[in-house]
CSV table of C-alpha atoms in Angstrom, one decimal:
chain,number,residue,atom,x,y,z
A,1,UNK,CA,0.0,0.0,0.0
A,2,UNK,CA,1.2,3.7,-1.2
A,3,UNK,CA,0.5,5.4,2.4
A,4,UNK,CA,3.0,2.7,4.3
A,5,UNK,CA,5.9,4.5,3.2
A,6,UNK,CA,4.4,7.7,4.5
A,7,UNK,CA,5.0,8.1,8.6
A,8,UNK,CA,2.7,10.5,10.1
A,9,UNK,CA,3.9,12.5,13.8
A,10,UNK,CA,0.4,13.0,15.7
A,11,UNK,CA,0.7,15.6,19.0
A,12,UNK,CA,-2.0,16.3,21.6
A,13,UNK,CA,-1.7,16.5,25.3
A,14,UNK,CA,-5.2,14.7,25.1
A,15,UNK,CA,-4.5,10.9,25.3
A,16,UNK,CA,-8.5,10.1,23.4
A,17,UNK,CA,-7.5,12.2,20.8
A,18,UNK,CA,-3.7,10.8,20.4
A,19,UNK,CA,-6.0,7.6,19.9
A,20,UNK,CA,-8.3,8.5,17.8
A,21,UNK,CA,-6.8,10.4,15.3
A,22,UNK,CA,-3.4,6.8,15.3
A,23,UNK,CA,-6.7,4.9,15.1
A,24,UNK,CA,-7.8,6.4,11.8
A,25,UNK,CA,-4.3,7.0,10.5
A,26,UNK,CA,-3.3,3.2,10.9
A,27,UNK,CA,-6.3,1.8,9.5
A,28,UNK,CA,-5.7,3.9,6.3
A,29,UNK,CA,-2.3,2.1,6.7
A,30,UNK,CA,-0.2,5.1,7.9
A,31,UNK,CA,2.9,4.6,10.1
A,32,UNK,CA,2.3,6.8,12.7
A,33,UNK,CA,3.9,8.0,16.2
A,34,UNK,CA,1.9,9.7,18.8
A,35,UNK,CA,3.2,12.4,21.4
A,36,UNK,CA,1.8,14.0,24.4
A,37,UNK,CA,4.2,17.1,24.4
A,38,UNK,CA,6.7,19.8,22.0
A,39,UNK,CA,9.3,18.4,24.1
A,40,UNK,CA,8.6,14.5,22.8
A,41,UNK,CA,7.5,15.4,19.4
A,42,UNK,CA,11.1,16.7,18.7
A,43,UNK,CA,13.2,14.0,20.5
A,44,UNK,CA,10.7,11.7,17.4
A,45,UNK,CA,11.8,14.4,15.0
A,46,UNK,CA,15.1,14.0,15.7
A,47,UNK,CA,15.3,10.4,16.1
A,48,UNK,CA,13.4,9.6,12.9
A,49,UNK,CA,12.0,10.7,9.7
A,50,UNK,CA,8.4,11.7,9.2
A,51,UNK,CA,6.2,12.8,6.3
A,52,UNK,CA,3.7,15.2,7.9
A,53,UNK,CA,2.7,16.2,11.7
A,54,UNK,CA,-1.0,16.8,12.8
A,55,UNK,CA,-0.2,18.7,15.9
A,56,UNK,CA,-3.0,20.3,17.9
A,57,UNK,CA,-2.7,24.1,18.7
A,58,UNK,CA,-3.2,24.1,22.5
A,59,UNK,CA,-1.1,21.8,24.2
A,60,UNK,CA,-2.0,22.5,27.4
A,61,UNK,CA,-5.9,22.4,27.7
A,62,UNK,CA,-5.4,24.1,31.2
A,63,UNK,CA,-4.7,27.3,29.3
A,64,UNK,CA,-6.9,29.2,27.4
A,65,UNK,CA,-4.2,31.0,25.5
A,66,UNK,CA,-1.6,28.2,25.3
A,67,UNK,CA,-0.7,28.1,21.4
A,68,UNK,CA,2.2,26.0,22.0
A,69,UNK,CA,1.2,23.8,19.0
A,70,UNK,CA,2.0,26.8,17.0
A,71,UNK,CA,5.3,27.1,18.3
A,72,UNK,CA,6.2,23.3,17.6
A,73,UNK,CA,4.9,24.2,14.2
A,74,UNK,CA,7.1,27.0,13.7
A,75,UNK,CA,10.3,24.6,15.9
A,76,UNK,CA,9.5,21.7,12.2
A,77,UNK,CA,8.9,24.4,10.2
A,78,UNK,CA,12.4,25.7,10.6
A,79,UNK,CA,14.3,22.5,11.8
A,80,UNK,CA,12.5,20.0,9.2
A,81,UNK,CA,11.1,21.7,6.4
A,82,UNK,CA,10.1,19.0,4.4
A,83,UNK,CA,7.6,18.2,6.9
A,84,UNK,CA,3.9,19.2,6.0
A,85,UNK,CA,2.0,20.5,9.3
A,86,UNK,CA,-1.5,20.7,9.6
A,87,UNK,CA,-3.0,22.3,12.9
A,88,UNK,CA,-6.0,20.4,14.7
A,89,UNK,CA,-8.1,22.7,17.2
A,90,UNK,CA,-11.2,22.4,18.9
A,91,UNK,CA,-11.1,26.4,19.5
A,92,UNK,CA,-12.3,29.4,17.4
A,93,UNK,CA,-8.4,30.8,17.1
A,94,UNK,CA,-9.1,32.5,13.8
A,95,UNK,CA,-6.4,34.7,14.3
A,96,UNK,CA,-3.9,32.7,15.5
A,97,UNK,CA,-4.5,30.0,12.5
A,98,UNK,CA,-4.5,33.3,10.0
A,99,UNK,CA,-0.7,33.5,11.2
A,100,UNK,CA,0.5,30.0,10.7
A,101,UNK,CA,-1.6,30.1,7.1
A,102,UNK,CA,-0.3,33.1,6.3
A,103,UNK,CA,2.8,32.9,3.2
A,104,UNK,CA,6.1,33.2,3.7
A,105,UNK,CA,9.3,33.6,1.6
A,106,UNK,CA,9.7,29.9,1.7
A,107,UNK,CA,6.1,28.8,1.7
A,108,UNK,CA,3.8,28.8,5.1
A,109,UNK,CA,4.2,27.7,8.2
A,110,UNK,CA,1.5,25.0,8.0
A,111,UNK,CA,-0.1,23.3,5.2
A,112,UNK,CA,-3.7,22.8,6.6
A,113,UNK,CA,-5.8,23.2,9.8
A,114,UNK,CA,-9.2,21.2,11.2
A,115,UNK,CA,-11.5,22.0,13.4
A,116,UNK,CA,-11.9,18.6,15.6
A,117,UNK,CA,-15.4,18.1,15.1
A,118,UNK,CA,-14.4,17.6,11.3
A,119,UNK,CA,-12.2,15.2,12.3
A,120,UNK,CA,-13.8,12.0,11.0
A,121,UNK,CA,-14.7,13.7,7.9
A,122,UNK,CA,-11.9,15.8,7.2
A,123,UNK,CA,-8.7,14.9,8.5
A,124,UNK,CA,-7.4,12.1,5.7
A,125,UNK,CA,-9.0,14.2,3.0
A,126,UNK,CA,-6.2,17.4,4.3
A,127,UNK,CA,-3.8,14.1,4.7
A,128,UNK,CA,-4.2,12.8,1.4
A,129,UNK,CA,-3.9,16.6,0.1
A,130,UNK,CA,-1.1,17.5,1.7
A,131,UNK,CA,0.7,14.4,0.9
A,132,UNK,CA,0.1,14.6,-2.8
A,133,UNK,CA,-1.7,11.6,-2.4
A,134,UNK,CA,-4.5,10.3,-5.2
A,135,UNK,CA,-8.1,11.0,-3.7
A,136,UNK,CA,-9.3,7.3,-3.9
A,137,UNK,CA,-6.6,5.2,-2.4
């Protein structure tokens, strides 16, 4: 199967979601690795190679204003730029997404965002897309 060669970095502090979203990913036949925090998503990062990171925005759900996902975003973005990023969020953060979406001179900071409650009907459609992967495999 195409999407076995493709390894897939999943981050959330919440551990349902980290099992959710592996859940969907590895029964499309994605590799994937699942952390709780910045701190272990980059010891993954530099430990092995992934394709694309679906890293949630708030990674402390105990802050209102925590955008630390965004920050681990921009930590890839620089260290690992082949990596394609797409945010996840539960939260109306329209401006903060607007910045990670927003161009820069070497593309932008993140290829895609989803609300969670698209989840199951968005997130391998933005996968597939930002992947370069055919629609209907």
């Amino acid at each position: 199967m195409f999407r076995e060669t493709h390894s897939v970095l999943v981050v959330d502090d919440v551990n349902d979601w980290r099992i959710t979203i592996r859940g969907l990913l590895q029964d499309e036949g994605y590799r994937v690795q699942v952390a709780e925090t910045a701190e272990e998503a980059l010891a993954f990062l530099e430990a092995d190679r992934f394709d694309l990171a679906v890293i949630d925005i708030r990674l402390d759900e105990t802050n209102e204003d925590d955008t630390e996902g965004i920050t681990l975003a921009e930590n890839i973005y620089l260290q690992w730029p082949e990596v394609r990023i797409i945010i996840i969020t539960g939260y109306d953060t329209s401006g903060t997404l607007d910045k990670a979406m927003k161009p820069t001179p070497t593309g932008r900071l993140v290829h895609d965002y989803i609300l969670k409650k698209d989840t199951h009907t968005h997130l391998l459609p933005t996968i597939r897309q930002a992947l370069n992967e055919p629609a209907n495999l």
